[in-house]
Coordinates of C-alpha atoms in Angstrom, one line a residue:
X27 CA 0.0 0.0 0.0
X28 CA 1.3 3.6 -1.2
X29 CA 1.4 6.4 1.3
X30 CA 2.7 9.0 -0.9
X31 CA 2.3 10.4 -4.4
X32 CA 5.1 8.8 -5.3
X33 CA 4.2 5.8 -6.2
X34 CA 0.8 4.4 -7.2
X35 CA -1.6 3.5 -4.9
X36 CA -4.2 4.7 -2.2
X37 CA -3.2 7.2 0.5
X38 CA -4.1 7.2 3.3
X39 CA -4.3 10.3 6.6
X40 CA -0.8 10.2 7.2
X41 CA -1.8 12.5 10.9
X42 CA -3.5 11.6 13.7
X43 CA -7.3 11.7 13.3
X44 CA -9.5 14.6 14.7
X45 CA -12.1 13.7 17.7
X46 CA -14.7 11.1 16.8
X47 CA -16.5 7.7 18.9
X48 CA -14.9 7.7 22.5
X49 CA -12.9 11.1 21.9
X50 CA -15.4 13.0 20.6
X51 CA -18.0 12.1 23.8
X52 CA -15.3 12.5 26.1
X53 CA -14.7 16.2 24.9
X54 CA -18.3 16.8 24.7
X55 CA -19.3 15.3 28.1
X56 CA -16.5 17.6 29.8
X57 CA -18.2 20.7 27.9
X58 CA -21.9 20.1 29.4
X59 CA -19.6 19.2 33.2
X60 CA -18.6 22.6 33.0
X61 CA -21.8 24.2 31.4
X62 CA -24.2 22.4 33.1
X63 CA -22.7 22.1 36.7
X64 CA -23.3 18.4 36.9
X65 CA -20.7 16.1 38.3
X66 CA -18.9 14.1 35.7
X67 CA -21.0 11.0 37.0
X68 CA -24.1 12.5 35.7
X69 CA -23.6 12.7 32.6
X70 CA -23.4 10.1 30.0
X71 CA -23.8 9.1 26.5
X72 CA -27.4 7.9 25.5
X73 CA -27.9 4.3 25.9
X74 CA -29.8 2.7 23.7
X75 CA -31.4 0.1 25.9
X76 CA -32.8 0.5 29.4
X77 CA -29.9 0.6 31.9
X78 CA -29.8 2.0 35.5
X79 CA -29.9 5.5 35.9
X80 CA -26.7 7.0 37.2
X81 CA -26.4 8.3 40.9
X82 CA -28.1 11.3 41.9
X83 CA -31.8 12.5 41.1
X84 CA -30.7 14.8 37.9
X85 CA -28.6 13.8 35.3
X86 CA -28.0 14.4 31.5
X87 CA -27.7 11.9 28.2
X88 CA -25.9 13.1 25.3
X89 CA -25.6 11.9 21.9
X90 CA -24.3 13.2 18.4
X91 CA -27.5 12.3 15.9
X92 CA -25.7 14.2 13.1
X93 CA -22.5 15.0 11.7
X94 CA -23.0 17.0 8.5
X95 CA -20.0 17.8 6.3
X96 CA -18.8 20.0 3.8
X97 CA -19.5 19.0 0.2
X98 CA -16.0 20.3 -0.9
X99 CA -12.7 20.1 1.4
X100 CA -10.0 23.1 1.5
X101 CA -6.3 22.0 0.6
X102 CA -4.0 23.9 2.2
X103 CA -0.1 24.1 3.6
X104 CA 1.1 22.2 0.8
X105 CA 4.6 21.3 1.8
X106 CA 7.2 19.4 -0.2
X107 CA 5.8 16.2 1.0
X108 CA 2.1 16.2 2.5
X109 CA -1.0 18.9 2.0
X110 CA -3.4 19.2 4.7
X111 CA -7.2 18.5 3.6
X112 CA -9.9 20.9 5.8
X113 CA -13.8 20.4 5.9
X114 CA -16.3 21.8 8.0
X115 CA -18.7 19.9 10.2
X116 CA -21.8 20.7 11.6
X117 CA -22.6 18.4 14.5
X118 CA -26.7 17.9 15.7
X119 CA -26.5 17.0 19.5
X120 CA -29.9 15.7 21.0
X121 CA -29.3 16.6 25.1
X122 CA -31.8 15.4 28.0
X123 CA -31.9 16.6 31.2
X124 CA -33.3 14.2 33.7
X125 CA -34.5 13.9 37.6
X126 CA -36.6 16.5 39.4
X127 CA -34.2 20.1 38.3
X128 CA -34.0 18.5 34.8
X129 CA -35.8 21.7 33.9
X130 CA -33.8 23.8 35.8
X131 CA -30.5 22.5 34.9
X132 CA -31.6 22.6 30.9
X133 CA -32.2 26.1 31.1
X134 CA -29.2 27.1 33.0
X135 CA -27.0 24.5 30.4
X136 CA -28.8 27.1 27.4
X137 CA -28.1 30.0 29.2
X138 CA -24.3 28.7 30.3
X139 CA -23.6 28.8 26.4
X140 CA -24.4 32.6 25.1
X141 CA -21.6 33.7 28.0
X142 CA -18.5 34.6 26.1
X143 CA -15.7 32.8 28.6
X144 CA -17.8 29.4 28.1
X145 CA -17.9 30.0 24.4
X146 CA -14.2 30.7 24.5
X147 CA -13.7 27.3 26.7
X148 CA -15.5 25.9 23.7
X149 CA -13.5 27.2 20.9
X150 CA -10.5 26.0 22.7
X151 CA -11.8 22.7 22.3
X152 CA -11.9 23.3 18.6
X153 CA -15.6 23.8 18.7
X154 CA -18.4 27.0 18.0
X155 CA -21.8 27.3 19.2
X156 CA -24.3 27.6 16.5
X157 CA -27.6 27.4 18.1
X158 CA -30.3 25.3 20.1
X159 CA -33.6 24.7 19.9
X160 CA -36.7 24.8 22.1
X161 CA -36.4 22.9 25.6
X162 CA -39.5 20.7 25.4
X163 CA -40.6 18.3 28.4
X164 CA -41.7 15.0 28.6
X165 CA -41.6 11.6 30.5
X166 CA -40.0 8.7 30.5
X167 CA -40.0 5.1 32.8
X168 CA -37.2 4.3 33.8
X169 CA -36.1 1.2 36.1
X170 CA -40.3 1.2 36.3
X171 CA -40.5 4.9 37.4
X172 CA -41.6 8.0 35.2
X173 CA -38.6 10.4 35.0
X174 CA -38.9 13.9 33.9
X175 CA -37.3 14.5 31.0
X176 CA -36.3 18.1 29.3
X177 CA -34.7 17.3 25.5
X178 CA -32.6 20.0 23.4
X179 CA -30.8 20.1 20.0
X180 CA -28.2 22.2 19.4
X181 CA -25.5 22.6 16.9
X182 CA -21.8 23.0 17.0
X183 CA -19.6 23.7 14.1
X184 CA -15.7 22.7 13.6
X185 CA -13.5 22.0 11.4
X186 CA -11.3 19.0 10.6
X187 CA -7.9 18.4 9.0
X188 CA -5.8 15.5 7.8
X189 CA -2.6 15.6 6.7
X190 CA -1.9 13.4 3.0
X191 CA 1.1 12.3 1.5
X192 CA 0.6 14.1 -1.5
X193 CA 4.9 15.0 -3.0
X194 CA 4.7 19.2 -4.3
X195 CA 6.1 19.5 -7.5
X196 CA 9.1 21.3 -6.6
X197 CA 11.2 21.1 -10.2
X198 CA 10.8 20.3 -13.5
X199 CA 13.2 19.6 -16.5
X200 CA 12.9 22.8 -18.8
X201 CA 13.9 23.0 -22.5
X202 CA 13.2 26.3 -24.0
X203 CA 13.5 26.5 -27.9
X204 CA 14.0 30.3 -29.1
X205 CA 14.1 28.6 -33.0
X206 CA 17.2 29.8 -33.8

């Protein structure tokens, strides 16, 4: 298999890859930790099947339903031996606040994100804020008891980069003929 230009063959990232799967939840869990003011216990990726409910009467599940991307990619830095490849993502997250101040902590979460020092924190982690939706309220049984549940959307933006091994075309034989 070819990692470079050249010779013939697919390439492949030659960088390490940007935050997705375990990385990606870990980055956004400690986000809605510091937003929220939940302990790091409370809040979780969304399950997909009935489990437990973590300790403590209010809680949050997280999930990224969405990752949109660019339709064209940016190639940029072009070195002598790798270009880097850029393309924006928007990301959906569905949030739910659980437990008796699910309400409460939702709305303090929405307003925690329009403060410029948290968007800042958030921009360090290579993210921007790019809106929310309504907070609506429902139910939901869990371990055989109704919960109060308050759900959110919102959208962050980013942008990733990989780094390919594609060679710059640095010189060139040159034979100029001036007919005489």
């Amino acid at each position: 298999m070819s990692n470079s230009s050249n010779t013939p063959g697919w390439l492949t990232p030659r960088s390490e890859e940007p935050e997705y799967d375990a990385a990606l939840d870990a980055l956004l869990a400690d986000w809605i930790v510091g937003v929220a003011a939940l302990a790091p216990d409370a809040v979780i990726v969304r399950r997909e099947e009935e489990e437990a409910a973590p300790q403590g009467d209010n809680w949050c599940e997280y999930a990224v339903s969405e990752i949109a991307r660019a339709t064209s990619a940016a190639f940029s830095r072009q070195g002598e031996e790798q270009v880097t490849q850029q393309r924006d993502e928007t990301l959906t997250c569905s949030l739910s606040f659980f437990g008796p101040n699910g309400q409460s902590i939702g709305t303090r979460f929405l307003d925690g994100l329009l403060v410029s020092q948290n968007q800042d924190e958030l921009r360090g982690l290579g993210f921007a804020f790019g809106g929310h939706g309504a907070l609506t309220g429902s139910s939901q049984q869990i371990n055989n008891q109704w919960v109060k549940r308050y759900d959110v959307t919102l959208r962050l933006y980013r942008t990733v980069a990989r780094e390919y091994g594609v060679m710059a075309l640095t010189q060139a034989p040159v034979t100029f003929f001036t007919g005489e």
